[in-house]
Coordinates of C-alpha atoms in Angstrom, one line a residue:
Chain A
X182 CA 147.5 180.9 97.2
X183 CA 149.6 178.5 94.8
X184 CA 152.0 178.1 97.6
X185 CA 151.9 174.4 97.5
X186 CA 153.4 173.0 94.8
X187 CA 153.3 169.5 95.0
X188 CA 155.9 166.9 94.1
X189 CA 155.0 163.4 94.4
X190 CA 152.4 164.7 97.2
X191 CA 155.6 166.8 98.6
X192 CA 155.1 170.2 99.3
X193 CA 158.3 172.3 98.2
X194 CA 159.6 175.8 98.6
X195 CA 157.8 178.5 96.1
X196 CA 161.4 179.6 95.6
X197 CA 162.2 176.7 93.5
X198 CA 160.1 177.6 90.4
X199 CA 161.7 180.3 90.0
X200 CA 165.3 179.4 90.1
X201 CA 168.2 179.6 87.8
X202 CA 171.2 177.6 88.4
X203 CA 174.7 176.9 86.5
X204 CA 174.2 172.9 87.9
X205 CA 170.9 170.7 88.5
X206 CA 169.4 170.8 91.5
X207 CA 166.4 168.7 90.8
X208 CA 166.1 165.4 88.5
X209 CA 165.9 166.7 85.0
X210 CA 162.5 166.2 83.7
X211 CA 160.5 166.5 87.3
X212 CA 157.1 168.0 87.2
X213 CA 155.1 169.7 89.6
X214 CA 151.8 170.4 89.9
X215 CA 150.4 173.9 91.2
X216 CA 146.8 173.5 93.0
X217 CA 145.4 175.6 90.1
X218 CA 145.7 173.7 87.3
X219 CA 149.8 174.9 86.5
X220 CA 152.5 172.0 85.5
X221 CA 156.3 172.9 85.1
X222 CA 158.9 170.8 84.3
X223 CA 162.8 171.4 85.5
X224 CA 164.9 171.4 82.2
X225 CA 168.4 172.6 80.8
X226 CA 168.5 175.7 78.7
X227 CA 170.4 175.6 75.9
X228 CA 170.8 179.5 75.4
X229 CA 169.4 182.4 76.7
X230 CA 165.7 182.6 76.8
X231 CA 163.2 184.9 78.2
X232 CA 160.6 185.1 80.5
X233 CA 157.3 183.9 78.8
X234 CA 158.8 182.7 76.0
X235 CA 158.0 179.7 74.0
X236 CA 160.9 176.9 74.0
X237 CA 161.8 174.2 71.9
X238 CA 163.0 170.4 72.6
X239 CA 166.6 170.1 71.1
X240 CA 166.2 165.9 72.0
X241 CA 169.4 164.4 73.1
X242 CA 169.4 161.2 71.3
X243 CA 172.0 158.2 71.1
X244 CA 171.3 155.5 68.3
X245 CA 172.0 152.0 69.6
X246 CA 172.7 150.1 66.8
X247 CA 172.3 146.5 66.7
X248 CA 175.8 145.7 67.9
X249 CA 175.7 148.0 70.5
X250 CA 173.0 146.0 72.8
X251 CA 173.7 142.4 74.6
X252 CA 171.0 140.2 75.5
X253 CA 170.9 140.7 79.3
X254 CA 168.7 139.2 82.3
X255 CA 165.0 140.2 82.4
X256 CA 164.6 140.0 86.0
X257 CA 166.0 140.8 89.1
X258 CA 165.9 144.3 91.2
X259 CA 165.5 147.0 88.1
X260 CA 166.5 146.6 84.7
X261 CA 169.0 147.4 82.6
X262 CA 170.3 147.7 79.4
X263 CA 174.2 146.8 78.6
X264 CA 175.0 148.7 75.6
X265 CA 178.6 149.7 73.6
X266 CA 178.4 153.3 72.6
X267 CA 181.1 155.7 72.5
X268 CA 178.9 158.5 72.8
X269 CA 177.8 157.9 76.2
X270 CA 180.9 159.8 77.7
X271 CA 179.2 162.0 80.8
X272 CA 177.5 159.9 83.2
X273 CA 173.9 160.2 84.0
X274 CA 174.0 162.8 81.1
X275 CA 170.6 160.4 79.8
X276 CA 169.2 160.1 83.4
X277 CA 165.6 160.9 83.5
X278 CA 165.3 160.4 79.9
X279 CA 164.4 156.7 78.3
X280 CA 165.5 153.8 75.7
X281 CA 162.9 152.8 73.3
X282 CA 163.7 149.2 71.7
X283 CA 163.0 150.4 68.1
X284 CA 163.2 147.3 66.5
X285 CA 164.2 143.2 66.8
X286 CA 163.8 141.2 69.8
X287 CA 161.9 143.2 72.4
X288 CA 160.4 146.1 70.2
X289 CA 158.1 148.5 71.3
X290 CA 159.1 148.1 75.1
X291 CA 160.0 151.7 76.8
X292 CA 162.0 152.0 79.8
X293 CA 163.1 155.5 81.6
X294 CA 166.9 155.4 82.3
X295 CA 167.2 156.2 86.1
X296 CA 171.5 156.4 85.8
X297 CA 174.3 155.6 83.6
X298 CA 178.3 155.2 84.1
X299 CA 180.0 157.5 81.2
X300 CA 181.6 155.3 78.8
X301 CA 185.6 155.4 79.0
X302 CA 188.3 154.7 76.3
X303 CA 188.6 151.0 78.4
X304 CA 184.9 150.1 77.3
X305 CA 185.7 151.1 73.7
X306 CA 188.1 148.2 72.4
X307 CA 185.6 145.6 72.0
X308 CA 182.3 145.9 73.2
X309 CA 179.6 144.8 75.4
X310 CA 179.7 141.6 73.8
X311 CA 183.2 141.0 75.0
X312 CA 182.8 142.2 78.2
X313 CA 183.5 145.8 77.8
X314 CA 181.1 148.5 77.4
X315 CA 178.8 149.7 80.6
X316 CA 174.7 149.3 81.8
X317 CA 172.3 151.9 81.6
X318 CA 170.4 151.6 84.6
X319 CA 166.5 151.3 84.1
X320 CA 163.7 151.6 86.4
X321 CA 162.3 148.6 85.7
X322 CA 163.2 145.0 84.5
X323 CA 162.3 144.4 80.3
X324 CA 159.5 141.7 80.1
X325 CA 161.4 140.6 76.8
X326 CA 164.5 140.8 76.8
X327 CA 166.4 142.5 73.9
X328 CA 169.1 140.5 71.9
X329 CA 172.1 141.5 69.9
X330 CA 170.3 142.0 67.0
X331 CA 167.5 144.2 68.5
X332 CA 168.0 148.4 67.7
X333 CA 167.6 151.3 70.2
X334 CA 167.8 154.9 70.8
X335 CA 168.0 156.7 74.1
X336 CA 166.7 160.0 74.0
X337 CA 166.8 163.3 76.7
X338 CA 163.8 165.1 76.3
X339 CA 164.3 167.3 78.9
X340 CA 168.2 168.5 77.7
X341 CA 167.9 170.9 76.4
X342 CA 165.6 173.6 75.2
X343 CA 165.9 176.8 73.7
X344 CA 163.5 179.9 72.4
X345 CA 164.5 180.0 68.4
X346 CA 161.7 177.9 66.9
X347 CA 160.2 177.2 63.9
X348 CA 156.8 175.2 63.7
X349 CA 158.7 172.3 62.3
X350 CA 160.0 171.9 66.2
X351 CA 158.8 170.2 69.1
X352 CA 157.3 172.7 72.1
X353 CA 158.7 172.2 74.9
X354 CA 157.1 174.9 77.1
X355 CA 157.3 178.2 78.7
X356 CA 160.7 179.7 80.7
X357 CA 159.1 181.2 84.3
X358 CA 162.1 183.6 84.7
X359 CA 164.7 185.3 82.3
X360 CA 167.8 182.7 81.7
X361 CA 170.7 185.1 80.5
X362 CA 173.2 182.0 80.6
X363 CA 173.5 179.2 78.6
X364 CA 173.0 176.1 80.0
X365 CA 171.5 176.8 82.9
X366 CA 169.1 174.9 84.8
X367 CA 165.3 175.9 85.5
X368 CA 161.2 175.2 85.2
X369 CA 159.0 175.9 82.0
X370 CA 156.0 175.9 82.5
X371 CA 153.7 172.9 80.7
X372 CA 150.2 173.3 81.5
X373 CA 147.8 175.9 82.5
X374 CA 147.6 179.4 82.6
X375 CA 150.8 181.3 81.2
X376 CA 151.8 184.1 79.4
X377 CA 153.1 183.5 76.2
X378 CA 154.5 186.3 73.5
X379 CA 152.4 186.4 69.7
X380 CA 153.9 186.3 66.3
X381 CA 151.1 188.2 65.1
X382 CA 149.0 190.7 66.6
X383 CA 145.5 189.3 65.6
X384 CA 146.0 186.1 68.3
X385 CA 142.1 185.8 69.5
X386 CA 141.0 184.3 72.8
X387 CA 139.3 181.2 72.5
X388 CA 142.8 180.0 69.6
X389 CA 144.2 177.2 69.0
X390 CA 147.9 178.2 69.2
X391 CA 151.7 176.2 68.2
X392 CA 155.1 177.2 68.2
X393 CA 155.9 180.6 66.1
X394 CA 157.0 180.3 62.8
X395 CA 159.8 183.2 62.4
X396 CA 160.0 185.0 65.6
X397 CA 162.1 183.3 68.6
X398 CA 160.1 182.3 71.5
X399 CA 156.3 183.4 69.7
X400 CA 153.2 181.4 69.5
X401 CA 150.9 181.4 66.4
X402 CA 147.5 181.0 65.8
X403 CA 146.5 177.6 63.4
X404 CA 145.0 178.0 60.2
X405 CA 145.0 178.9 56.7
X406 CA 145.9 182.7 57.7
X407 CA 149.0 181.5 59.5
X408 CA 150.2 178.0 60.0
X409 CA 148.4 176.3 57.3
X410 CA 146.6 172.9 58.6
X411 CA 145.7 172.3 54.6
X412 CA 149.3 170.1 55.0
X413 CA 150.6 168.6 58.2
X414 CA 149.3 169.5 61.5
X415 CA 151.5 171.3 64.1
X416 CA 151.7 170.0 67.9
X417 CA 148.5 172.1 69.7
X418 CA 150.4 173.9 72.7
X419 CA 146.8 175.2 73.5
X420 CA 144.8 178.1 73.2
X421 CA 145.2 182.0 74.0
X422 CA 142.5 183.5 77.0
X423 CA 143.4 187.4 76.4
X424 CA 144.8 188.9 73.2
X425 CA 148.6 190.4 73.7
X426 CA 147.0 192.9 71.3
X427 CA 150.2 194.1 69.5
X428 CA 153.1 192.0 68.1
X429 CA 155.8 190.7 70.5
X430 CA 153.7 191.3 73.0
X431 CA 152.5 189.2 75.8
X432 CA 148.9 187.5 76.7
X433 CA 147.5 184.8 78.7
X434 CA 147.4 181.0 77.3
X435 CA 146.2 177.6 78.6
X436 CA 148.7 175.3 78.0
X437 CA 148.8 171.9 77.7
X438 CA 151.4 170.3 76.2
Chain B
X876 CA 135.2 155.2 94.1
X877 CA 136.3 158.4 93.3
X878 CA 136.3 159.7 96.9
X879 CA 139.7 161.2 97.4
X880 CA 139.7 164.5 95.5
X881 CA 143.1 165.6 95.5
X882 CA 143.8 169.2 96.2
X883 CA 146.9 170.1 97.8
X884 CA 147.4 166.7 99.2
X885 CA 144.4 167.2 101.4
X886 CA 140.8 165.2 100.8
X887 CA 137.8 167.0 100.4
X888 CA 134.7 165.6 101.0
X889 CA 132.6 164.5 97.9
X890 CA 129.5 166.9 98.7
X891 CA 131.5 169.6 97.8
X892 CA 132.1 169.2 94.1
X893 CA 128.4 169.1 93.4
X894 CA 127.5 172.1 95.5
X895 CA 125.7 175.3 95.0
X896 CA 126.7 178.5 97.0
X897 CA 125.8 182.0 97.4
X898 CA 129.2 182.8 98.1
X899 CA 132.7 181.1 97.9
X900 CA 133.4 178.0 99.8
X901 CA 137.3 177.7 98.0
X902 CA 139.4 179.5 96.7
X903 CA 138.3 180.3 93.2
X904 CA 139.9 178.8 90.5
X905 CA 141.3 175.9 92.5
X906 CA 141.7 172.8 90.8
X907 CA 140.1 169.1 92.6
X908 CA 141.7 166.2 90.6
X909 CA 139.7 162.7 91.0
X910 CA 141.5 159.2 91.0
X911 CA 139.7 158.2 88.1
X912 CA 140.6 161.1 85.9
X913 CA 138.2 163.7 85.8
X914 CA 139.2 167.4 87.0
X915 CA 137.0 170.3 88.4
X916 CA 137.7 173.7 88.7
X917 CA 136.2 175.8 91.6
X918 CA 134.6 179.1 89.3
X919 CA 131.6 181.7 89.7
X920 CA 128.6 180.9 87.4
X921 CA 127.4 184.5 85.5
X922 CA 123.8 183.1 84.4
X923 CA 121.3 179.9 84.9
X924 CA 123.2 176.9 84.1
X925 CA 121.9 173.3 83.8
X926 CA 124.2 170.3 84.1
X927 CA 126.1 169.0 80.9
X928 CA 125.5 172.5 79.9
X929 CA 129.6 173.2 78.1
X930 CA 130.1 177.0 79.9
X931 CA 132.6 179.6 78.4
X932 CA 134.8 181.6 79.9
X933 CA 134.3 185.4 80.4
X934 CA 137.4 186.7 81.3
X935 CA 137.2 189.4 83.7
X936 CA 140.4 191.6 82.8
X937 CA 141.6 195.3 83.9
X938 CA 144.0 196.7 81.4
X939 CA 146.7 198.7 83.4
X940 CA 147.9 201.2 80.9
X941 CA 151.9 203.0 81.1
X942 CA 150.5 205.6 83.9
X943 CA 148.8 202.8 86.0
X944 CA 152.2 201.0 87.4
X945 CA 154.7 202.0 89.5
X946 CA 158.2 200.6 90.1
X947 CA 158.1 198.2 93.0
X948 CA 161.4 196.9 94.7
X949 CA 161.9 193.2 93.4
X950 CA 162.5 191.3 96.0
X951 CA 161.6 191.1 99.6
X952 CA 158.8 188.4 100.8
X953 CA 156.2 188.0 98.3
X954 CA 155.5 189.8 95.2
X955 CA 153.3 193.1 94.7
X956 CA 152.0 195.9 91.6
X957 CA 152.1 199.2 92.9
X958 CA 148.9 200.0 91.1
X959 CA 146.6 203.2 89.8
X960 CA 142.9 201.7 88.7
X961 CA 139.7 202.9 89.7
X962 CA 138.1 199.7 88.3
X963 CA 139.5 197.7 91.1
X964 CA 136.9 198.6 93.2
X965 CA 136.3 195.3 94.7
X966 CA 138.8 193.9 97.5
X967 CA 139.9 190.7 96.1
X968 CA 138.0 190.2 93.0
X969 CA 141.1 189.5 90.8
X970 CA 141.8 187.0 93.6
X971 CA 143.1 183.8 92.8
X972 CA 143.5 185.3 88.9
X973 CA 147.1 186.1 87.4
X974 CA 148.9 189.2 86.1
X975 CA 151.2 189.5 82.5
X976 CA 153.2 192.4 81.8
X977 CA 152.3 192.2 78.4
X978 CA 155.0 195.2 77.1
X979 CA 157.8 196.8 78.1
X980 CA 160.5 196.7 81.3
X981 CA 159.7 193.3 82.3
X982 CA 157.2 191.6 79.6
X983 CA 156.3 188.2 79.8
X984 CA 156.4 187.8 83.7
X985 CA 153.2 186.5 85.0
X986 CA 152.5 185.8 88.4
X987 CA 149.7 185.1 90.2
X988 CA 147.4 187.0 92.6
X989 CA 147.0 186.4 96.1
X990 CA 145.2 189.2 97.3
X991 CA 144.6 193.4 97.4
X992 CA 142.4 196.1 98.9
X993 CA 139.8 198.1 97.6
X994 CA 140.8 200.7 95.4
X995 CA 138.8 204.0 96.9
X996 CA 138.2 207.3 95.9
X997 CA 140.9 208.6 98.1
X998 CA 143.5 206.9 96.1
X999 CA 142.2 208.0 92.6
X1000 CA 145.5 210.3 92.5
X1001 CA 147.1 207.8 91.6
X1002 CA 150.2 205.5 92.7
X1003 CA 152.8 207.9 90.9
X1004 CA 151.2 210.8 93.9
X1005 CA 152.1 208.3 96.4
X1006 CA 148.5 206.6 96.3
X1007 CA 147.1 203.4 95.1
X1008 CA 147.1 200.0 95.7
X1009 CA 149.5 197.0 96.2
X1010 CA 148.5 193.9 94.2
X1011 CA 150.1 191.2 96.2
X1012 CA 152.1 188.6 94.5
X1013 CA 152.7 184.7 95.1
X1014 CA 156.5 185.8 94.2
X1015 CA 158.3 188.7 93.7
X1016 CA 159.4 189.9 90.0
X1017 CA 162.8 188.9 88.6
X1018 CA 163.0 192.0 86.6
X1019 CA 160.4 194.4 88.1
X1020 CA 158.0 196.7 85.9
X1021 CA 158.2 200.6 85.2
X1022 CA 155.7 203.1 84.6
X1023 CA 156.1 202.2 81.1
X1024 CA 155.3 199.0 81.3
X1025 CA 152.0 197.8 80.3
X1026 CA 150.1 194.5 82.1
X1027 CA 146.8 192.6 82.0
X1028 CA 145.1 191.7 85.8
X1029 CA 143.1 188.5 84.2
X1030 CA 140.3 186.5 86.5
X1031 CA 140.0 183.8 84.0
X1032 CA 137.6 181.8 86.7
X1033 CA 134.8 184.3 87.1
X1034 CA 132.3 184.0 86.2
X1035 CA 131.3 181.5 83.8
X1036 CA 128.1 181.0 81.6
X1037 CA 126.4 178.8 79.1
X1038 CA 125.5 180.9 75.8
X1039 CA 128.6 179.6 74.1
X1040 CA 129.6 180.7 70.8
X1041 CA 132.7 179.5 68.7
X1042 CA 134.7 182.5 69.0
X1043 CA 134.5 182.4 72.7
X1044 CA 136.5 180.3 75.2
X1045 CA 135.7 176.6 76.6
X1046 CA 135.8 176.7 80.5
X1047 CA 134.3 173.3 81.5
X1048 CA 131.0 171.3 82.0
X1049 CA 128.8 172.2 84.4
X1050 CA 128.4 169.4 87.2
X1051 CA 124.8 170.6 88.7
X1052 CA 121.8 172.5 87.7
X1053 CA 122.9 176.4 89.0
X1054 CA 119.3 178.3 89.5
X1055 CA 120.9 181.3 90.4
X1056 CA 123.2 183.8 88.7
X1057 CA 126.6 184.4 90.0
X1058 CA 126.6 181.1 92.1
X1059 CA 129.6 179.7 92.9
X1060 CA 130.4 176.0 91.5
X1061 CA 132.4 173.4 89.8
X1062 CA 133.0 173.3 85.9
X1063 CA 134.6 170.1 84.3
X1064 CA 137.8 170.2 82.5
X1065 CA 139.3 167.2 82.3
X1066 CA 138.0 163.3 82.0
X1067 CA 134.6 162.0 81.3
X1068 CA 131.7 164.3 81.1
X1069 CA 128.0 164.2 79.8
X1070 CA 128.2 166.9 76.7
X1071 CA 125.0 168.0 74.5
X1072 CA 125.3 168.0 71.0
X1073 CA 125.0 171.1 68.5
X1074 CA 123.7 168.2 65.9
X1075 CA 123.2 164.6 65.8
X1076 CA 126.4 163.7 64.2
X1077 CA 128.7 163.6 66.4
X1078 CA 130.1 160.3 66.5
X1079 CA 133.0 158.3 69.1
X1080 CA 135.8 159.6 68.8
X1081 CA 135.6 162.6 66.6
X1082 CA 137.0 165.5 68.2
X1083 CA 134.6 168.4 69.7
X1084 CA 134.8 172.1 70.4
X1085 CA 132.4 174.6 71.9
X1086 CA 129.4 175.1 69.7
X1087 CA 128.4 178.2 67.6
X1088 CA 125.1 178.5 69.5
X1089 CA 123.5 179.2 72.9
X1090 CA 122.7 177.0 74.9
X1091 CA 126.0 175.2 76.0
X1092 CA 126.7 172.4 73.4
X1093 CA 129.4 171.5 71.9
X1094 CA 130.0 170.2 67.9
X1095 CA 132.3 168.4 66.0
X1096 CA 135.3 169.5 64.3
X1097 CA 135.8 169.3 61.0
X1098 CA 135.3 170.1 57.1
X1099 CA 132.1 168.6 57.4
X1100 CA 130.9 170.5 60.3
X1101 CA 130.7 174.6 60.5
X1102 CA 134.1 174.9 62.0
X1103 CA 136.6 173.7 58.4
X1104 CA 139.8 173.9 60.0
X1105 CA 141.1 174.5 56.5
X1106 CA 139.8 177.4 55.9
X1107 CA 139.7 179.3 58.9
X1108 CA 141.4 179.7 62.3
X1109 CA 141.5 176.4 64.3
X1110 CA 139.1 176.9 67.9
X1111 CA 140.5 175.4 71.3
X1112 CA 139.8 171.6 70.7
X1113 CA 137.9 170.8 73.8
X1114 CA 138.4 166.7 73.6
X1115 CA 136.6 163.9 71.9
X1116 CA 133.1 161.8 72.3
X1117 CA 133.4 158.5 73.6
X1118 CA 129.6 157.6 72.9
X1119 CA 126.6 158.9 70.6
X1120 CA 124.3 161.3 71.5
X1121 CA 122.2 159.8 68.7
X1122 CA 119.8 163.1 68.7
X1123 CA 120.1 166.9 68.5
X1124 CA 119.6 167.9 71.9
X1125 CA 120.4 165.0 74.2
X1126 CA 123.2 164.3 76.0
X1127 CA 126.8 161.9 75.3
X1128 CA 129.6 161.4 77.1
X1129 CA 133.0 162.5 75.9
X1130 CA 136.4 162.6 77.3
X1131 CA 137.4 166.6 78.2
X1132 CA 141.0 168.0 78.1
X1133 CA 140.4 172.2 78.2

């Protein structure tokens, strides 16, 4: 029963889900997938959070501008990207994540960084372009290659996330297990069954639901009674299965987000 | 071709996703993904269904009120409820299904349920007297319940059947003709499926949602259609069409997600 957990066809301890640590112990961003339909993702908490409550992305995102890129080889083992940016100072802190070539030479390509060196004072004087600055590992080579004019952004999804949301934010799942620390490590949960805590207390099964729009960590149902789709639509995290009957209090969801 | 149906990391033969059984050949609830995209879930059929028939879910659920839960140590091998409900009166039923303290010490824990005993007449004193059962956990509670805490036991995989209304909740495409009630099968969830259309307008690649009839169809969403998602509550979006059923009635394929 759900003891299998599997991670790139891996079984793993059932302990894991359910840990809390003040370092990462898994490659931020990982998913697993349960046997009954459950994903979780491991992620960094910005704040406390609660079991069963709804999180939010806080994105981690550098913008490379266009003098921050050099042109660099497309081939050869994996990729990279040799960039000048000053606020790349904690190593690997965009590992796991990816660089999107916005725009120029290049544009529209996506790579995920696998590792990064952090960017010292000694990289800062002039730039990639003179030699200085560092590569952002990548885990694979870019079929066109980006030039000195082509802009970028490398972005963290997965660092870090944190219960107080409006609709206006991005989901970014469910905490398993109470976090009382900041910046902790652990899993939310991403798809299937979960519990998940309602804004309101007239949440009906069969619901679409998103992100709460006043209480930290809630869900809400979608429509003109609540969050209006007359205007923009929020992200669907899913829909609710049993109805947590009273406000603040906790039912069953499928997510999928 | 779609022959290695992933579930655990172990193949299962092909037969076994278009079967028919009296009693449970899986664990229910268990999920079979194929290399093509489409996903099954193992579930218990409560009526007649034929195949492309869209089935909803009816959620079996026990509430367990303040009085029905005891405190349970939180740690210690796996996970259990010290519970006081005479409606658990079948070993196992809940099985497979998943438990939320919904309220109180605790709230918004859910795990899920591996397995319990019968709960009997002689035990109807209740867990607070030193009786009742233990609902065994996959893990054990981080901050465990009180007697004042208030949970859901949910089953949402039994049983399943085709007179779908809007209000209710999508649980998958049937993959066979089931003759018999409470036969156990596979539902759809996820990939291509053959869908029946509540009306002839559904066209590619408008989006779909269980429809406000019997008969296990499924309708487009939209201002348009019954369901105006400006007006009222938005229903669990189901997925979108991928080809026209051209007439009330007959069948299309469309692309699940539920």
């Amino acid at each position: 029963m759900a003891t299998n957990y599997i991670v790139a066809g891996t079984d793993r301890p059932v302990k894991n889900l359910y840990a809390d640590d003040v370092s990462a112990k898994e490659t931020l961003g990982r998913m697993v997938n349960l046997d009954d339909g459950r994903r979780c993702r491991y992620v960094q908490f910005r704040g406390p959070v609660n079991a069963g409550e709804a999180t939010k992305r806080c994105l981690s995102k550098v913008h490379l501008a266009n003098t921050h890129i050099s042109t660099g080889p497309t081939t050869g083992g994996s990729g990279f990207l040799a960039v000048s940016q000053a606020s790349l100072t904690v190593q690997d802190n965009f590992a796991g994540g990816y660089v999107v070539l916005k725009d120029g030479a290049g544009e529209g390509q996506y790579r995920q960084i696998t590792g990064h060196p952090a960017f010292a004072a000694a990289n800062s004087a002039t730039g990639i372009l003179s030699g200085c600055g560092i590569k952002v590992m990548l885990d694979y080579p870019w079929t066109t290659s980006p030039s000195t004019s082509t802009v970028a952004d490398l972005v963290q999804p997965w660092r870090v996330l944190e219960s107080t949301s409006t609709a206006a934010e991005i989901p970014g799942g469910t905490a398993l297990r109470y976090h009382s620390t900041s910046n902790y490590f652990g899993w939310v949960q991403e798809g299937g069954v979960t519990a998940v805590k309602a804004e309101q207390s007239d949440i009906s099964p069969g619901l679409s639901i998103a992100l709460g729009l006043v209480t930290a960590g809630s869900v809400t149902r979608i429509g003109t009674s609540t969050e209006s789709v007359d205007t923009d639509a929020p992200a669907i995290m899913g829909y609710c299965i049993t109805d947590p009957s009273l406000y603040s209090a906790f039912g069953l969801a499928i997510l999928d987000i | 071709m779609a022959t290695n149906y992933i579930v655990a990391g172990t193949d299962i033969p092909i037969k076994s996703l278009y079967a028919d059984d009296a009693s449970a050949q899986e664990t229910l609830g268990r999920m079979v993904k194929l290399d093509d995209g489409r996903r099954c879930r193992y579930v218990q059929f409560r009526g007649p269904v034929n195949a492309g028939m869209v089935v909803k879910r009816c959620l079996s659920k026990v509430h367990l009120a303040a009085t029905h839960i005891s405190t349970g140590p939180t740690t210690g091998g796996r996970g259990f409820l010290a519970c006081s409900q005479a409606s658990l009166t079948v070993a196992n039923n809940f099985a497979g299904g998943y438990v939320v303290l919904k309220d109180g010490i605790g709230e918004g824990q859910m795990r899920q349920i591996t397995d319990y005993a019968a709960f009997s007449a002689s035990k109807t004193t209740g867990i607070l007297a030193g009786k009742g059962i233990k609902i065994n956990l996959d893990y054990p509670w981080q901050v465990s319940p009180t007697t004042a805490t208030v949970a859901d036991l949910v089953q949402p995989w039994r049983v399943l059947q085709s007179t779908g209304a809007i209000c209710e909740i999508p649980g998958g495409v049937a993959l066979r003709d089931h003759s018999t009630s409470n036969y156990f099968g596979w539902a759809q969830e996820g990939g291509i499926a053959a869908v029946q259309p509540e009306q002839s307008d559904i066209s590619p690649g408008l989006a779909i949602q269980i429809g406000n009839v019997s008969g296990g169809v499924v309708r487009k969403v939209g201002v348009s259609s019954q369901d105006d998602i400006s007006a009222v509550d938005m229903h669990a979006i189901m997925g979108y069409c991928i080809t026209d059923p051209s007439a009330h009635a007959a069948w299309g394929l469309a692309v699940l997600d539920i």
